[in-house]
XYZ file of C-alpha atoms in Angstrom:
293
model
C -7.412 6.239 -19.611
C -4.780 8.547 -19.365
C -1.770 7.209 -16.908
C 0.274 9.780 -15.628
C 4.043 9.456 -16.815
C 5.571 9.682 -13.533
C 3.249 7.461 -11.369
C 1.571 4.725 -12.878
C -1.220 4.495 -10.553
C -2.371 8.029 -11.093
C -4.759 8.501 -14.076
C -5.305 12.033 -15.477
C -8.764 13.247 -16.631
C -9.652 14.305 -20.129
C -11.478 17.622 -19.491
C -12.492 18.058 -22.777
C -14.544 14.819 -22.764
C -18.024 14.209 -21.677
C -16.929 11.169 -19.878
C -13.756 12.701 -18.376
C -12.523 9.565 -16.531
C -13.192 5.958 -17.960
C -11.270 3.053 -16.422
C -12.010 -0.518 -17.175
C -10.957 -3.277 -15.324
C -8.671 -4.328 -18.290
C -7.040 -0.826 -17.981
C -6.558 -1.104 -14.191
C -5.070 -4.477 -14.784
C -7.291 -6.198 -12.138
C -10.145 -8.501 -12.070
C -13.446 -6.700 -11.322
C -13.707 -2.989 -10.732
C -14.536 -0.238 -13.512
C -15.019 3.407 -12.775
C -15.928 6.448 -14.787
C -17.067 10.026 -14.320
C -19.076 12.213 -16.844
C -20.462 15.558 -16.989
C -23.860 16.419 -18.789
C -25.742 19.632 -19.592
C -29.417 20.249 -19.205
C -31.536 17.897 -21.228
C -28.619 15.630 -22.410
C -29.392 12.061 -22.137
C -27.281 9.082 -21.204
C -28.857 5.649 -22.061
C -27.172 2.178 -21.120
C -27.775 -1.159 -20.346
C -25.985 -2.617 -17.122
C -25.613 -6.055 -18.963
C -23.935 -8.514 -16.611
C -22.932 -5.841 -14.293
C -24.060 -4.135 -11.300
C -23.876 -0.248 -11.042
C -23.628 2.326 -8.434
C -24.157 5.897 -9.732
C -23.058 8.671 -7.370
C -24.403 12.264 -7.751
C -21.324 14.603 -7.543
C -23.308 17.682 -8.319
C -26.481 18.866 -10.030
C -29.808 17.296 -10.632
C -31.153 14.270 -12.892
C -33.951 12.020 -13.439
C -33.827 8.520 -14.593
C -36.256 6.035 -15.953
C -35.418 2.255 -16.005
C -37.320 -0.808 -16.663
C -37.233 -1.483 -12.977
C -38.380 1.833 -11.560
C -38.117 5.653 -12.087
C -36.263 8.178 -9.690
C -35.513 11.913 -9.625
C -33.096 14.188 -7.349
C -34.903 17.391 -6.238
C -32.292 18.446 -3.686
C -29.020 17.707 -5.570
C -25.809 19.246 -4.184
C -24.053 21.849 -6.111
C -20.772 20.295 -5.887
C -19.460 17.813 -3.565
C -18.488 20.446 -0.846
C -22.063 21.470 -0.770
C -23.908 18.455 0.600
C -24.157 14.577 0.395
C -24.562 12.194 -2.550
C -27.715 10.699 -3.941
C -26.693 7.149 -4.717
C -28.312 4.846 -7.287
C -27.691 1.167 -7.301
C -29.009 -0.714 -10.633
C -28.746 -4.453 -10.823
C -27.500 -6.474 -13.797
C -29.838 -6.445 -16.970
C -31.342 -2.942 -16.358
C -32.099 -0.645 -19.220
C -31.837 3.056 -17.972
C -32.208 6.562 -19.448
C -30.805 9.118 -17.251
C -31.640 13.037 -18.089
C -29.667 16.045 -16.817
C -31.954 18.563 -15.159
C -29.558 21.032 -14.105
C -27.258 23.396 -16.084
C -24.315 21.125 -15.411
C -24.615 17.348 -14.012
C -21.537 15.758 -12.614
C -21.622 11.894 -12.138
C -19.192 9.268 -11.035
C -20.115 5.645 -11.266
C -18.423 2.221 -10.709
C -19.627 -1.142 -12.014
C -18.483 -4.775 -11.831
C -19.601 -8.156 -13.252
C -22.134 -10.074 -11.146
C -23.949 -13.446 -11.275
C -26.577 -12.539 -8.853
C -29.641 -10.362 -8.839
C -30.558 -7.616 -6.586
C -33.368 -4.824 -6.367
C -32.526 -1.460 -7.615
C -31.968 1.208 -4.549
C -32.162 4.900 -4.754
C -30.550 6.109 -1.569
C -31.098 9.920 -0.636
C -28.711 12.161 1.279
C -30.736 12.094 4.396
C -30.365 8.436 4.575
C -26.618 8.437 4.478
C -24.933 7.390 7.695
C -22.134 9.633 8.589
C -18.968 8.385 10.447
C -16.345 10.599 12.004
C -13.255 8.442 11.747
C -9.517 9.189 13.465
C -8.674 12.140 15.393
C -6.535 15.164 15.808
C -5.098 16.020 12.566
C -6.287 12.607 11.160
C -10.045 13.192 11.678
C -12.128 12.849 8.567
C -15.826 12.344 7.642
C -16.974 9.306 5.983
C -20.333 9.003 4.207
C -21.752 5.606 3.688
C -23.018 5.485 0.029
C -23.014 1.975 -0.779
C -21.143 0.558 2.261
C -20.853 -2.897 3.702
C -24.209 -4.534 4.256
C -25.820 -2.529 1.378
C -28.081 -5.136 -0.638
C -25.765 -5.895 -3.556
C -23.046 -8.496 -4.817
C -19.608 -6.766 -4.673
C -19.812 -3.209 -4.991
C -18.715 -0.772 -2.131
C -18.867 3.136 -2.166
C -18.078 5.592 0.470
C -17.178 9.349 -0.051
C -14.375 10.888 2.263
C -13.743 14.565 3.447
C -10.250 15.430 4.763
C -9.846 18.961 5.868
C -6.754 21.034 4.631
C -3.567 19.574 6.280
C -5.239 16.463 7.663
C -4.284 12.798 7.113
C -6.692 10.450 5.879
C -6.889 6.683 5.249
C -4.512 6.689 8.130
C -2.918 4.703 9.977
C -2.597 3.060 6.741
C -4.491 -0.277 5.986
C -4.225 -2.738 3.238
C -7.013 -5.258 1.733
C -5.189 -7.268 -0.869
C -5.550 -10.783 0.500
C -8.689 -12.771 1.829
C -8.041 -13.999 5.346
C -10.499 -15.570 7.796
C -10.013 -16.658 11.493
C -10.374 -20.210 12.777
C -14.090 -19.544 12.979
C -14.452 -18.267 9.407
C -15.098 -14.715 10.437
C -13.477 -12.287 7.682
C -10.455 -10.510 8.927
C -9.295 -8.958 5.586
C -10.987 -8.843 2.144
C -9.275 -9.022 -1.383
C -10.255 -5.706 -2.714
C -9.377 -3.438 -5.866
C -10.322 0.367 -5.157
C -10.216 3.629 -6.934
C -9.750 7.102 -5.288
C -11.707 9.590 -7.293
C -10.433 13.158 -6.090
C -12.182 16.519 -6.020
C -10.196 19.554 -4.446
C -11.805 22.689 -2.918
C -9.615 24.905 -4.829
C -8.309 24.298 -8.390
C -4.655 24.865 -7.533
C -4.960 22.366 -4.693
C -3.842 18.902 -4.269
C -3.389 15.861 -2.167
C -0.683 13.189 -1.708
C -1.330 9.615 -1.556
C 1.378 6.954 -1.015
C 0.673 3.429 -2.262
C 3.135 0.739 -0.868
C 3.809 -3.046 0.206
C 5.653 -4.085 3.259
C 8.302 -5.854 1.002
C 8.796 -2.776 -0.933
C 8.036 -4.215 -4.411
C 5.330 -1.552 -4.582
C 6.041 2.088 -3.466
C 4.463 4.865 -5.253
C 3.711 8.493 -4.476
C 0.824 10.139 -6.316
C 0.332 13.858 -6.344
C -3.519 13.936 -6.868
C -5.469 17.080 -8.242
C -8.941 17.672 -9.033
C -10.840 14.838 -10.977
C -7.632 12.645 -10.830
C -8.027 8.861 -9.828
C -5.544 6.813 -7.877
C -5.610 3.239 -8.575
C -5.043 0.952 -5.487
C -4.383 -2.580 -6.769
C -2.593 -3.691 -3.438
C -0.657 -2.521 -0.559
C -1.181 0.354 2.129
C -2.499 3.608 0.774
C -2.595 6.853 3.267
C -3.492 10.218 1.987
C -2.645 13.732 3.209
C -4.518 16.923 2.216
C -2.365 19.905 1.281
C -2.318 22.683 3.495
C -4.971 25.235 2.620
C -7.030 22.702 0.480
C -9.912 20.696 1.625
C -9.953 17.333 -0.287
C -12.821 14.808 -1.103
C -12.485 11.400 -2.476
C -14.778 9.058 -3.624
C -13.856 5.168 -3.298
C -15.224 2.381 -5.273
C -13.890 -0.985 -4.293
C -14.799 -4.527 -5.079
C -13.362 -7.939 -4.844
C -13.991 -11.107 -2.755
C -16.430 -9.774 -0.415
C -18.965 -6.610 -0.055
C -16.858 -5.472 3.013
C -14.220 -3.068 3.903
C -12.346 -5.575 6.395
C -8.618 -4.625 6.296
C -5.352 -4.936 8.182
C -3.502 -1.902 9.366
C 0.107 -1.454 8.759
C 1.832 -2.730 11.923
C 4.440 -0.289 11.915
C 1.732 2.406 12.424
C -0.868 0.487 14.200
C 0.236 2.027 17.825
C -1.163 5.291 16.385
C -4.886 4.155 17.165
C -6.106 5.384 20.497
C -3.486 8.076 21.000
C -5.686 10.939 19.607
C -6.689 13.620 22.128
C -9.694 14.939 20.324
C -11.508 15.503 16.929
C -10.895 18.342 14.420
C -13.834 20.768 14.829
C -13.897 21.379 11.132
C -15.486 17.788 10.931
C -18.122 17.018 9.787
C -17.576 19.044 6.613
C -20.978 18.556 4.799
C -24.524 17.460 5.879
C -27.805 16.642 4.104
C -29.131 20.082 5.103
C -26.695 21.560 2.848
C -28.234 19.980 -0.402
C -30.361 21.980 -2.804
C -29.278 25.268 -1.246
């Protein structure tokens, strides 16, 4: 784990390593969430055991087949890269042995995992099964693909992928999810969640800017995120803006008190909801029809 010298919440990749991002919960200095990304070449094998953890494996680019002691699956229409379709998502419960084999020249994967004491069935979710949400408006329009979203049959993991066109704002108006709050009837108002933002930029020289801040000012960081960077969000509000000329993708993994995205908007900017006049015509940026082409 290679933290940036200027911004402690920014983790830089090791591009020479097969596992080019690897962030443990100890490294993140939080309770649950682990995250990694790896590249493999055709016929290379990744063998593992989920142990006491549940895993979410997200296909960024390429194709694979996987054999586990709970089932076998294969991608046949994997996307070339994250800007060329929608992800395949594989959920593996705890105590699962697996062998994943690369079936393309390059295979790019990201995965998050967290400890669990509950048992669920494995799930292989195909691109055509992914629900797309268009969120925001005007130059805050973005596309959210529900991979392991709220309601997914697992314990704690949540995963979504987000597309933000050049120059647009995302995760905005800013929100937080760092304390568990319920109303008088016990309905969840805000979950306590740890989160990673894993970035891909459509052009190699591009970047996004992400601010992570708390209302009391005890945390206020600005990260310049480039391709394959991770921004850690341990608490606070965390808006993003895509650099002009550079379409931005990020994959969010979250875990914590609830399998939920319940959050609280920054009250200073909450007025912006409902003021938009329209949506950006560049959205949606990707669809399942693009896969395998």
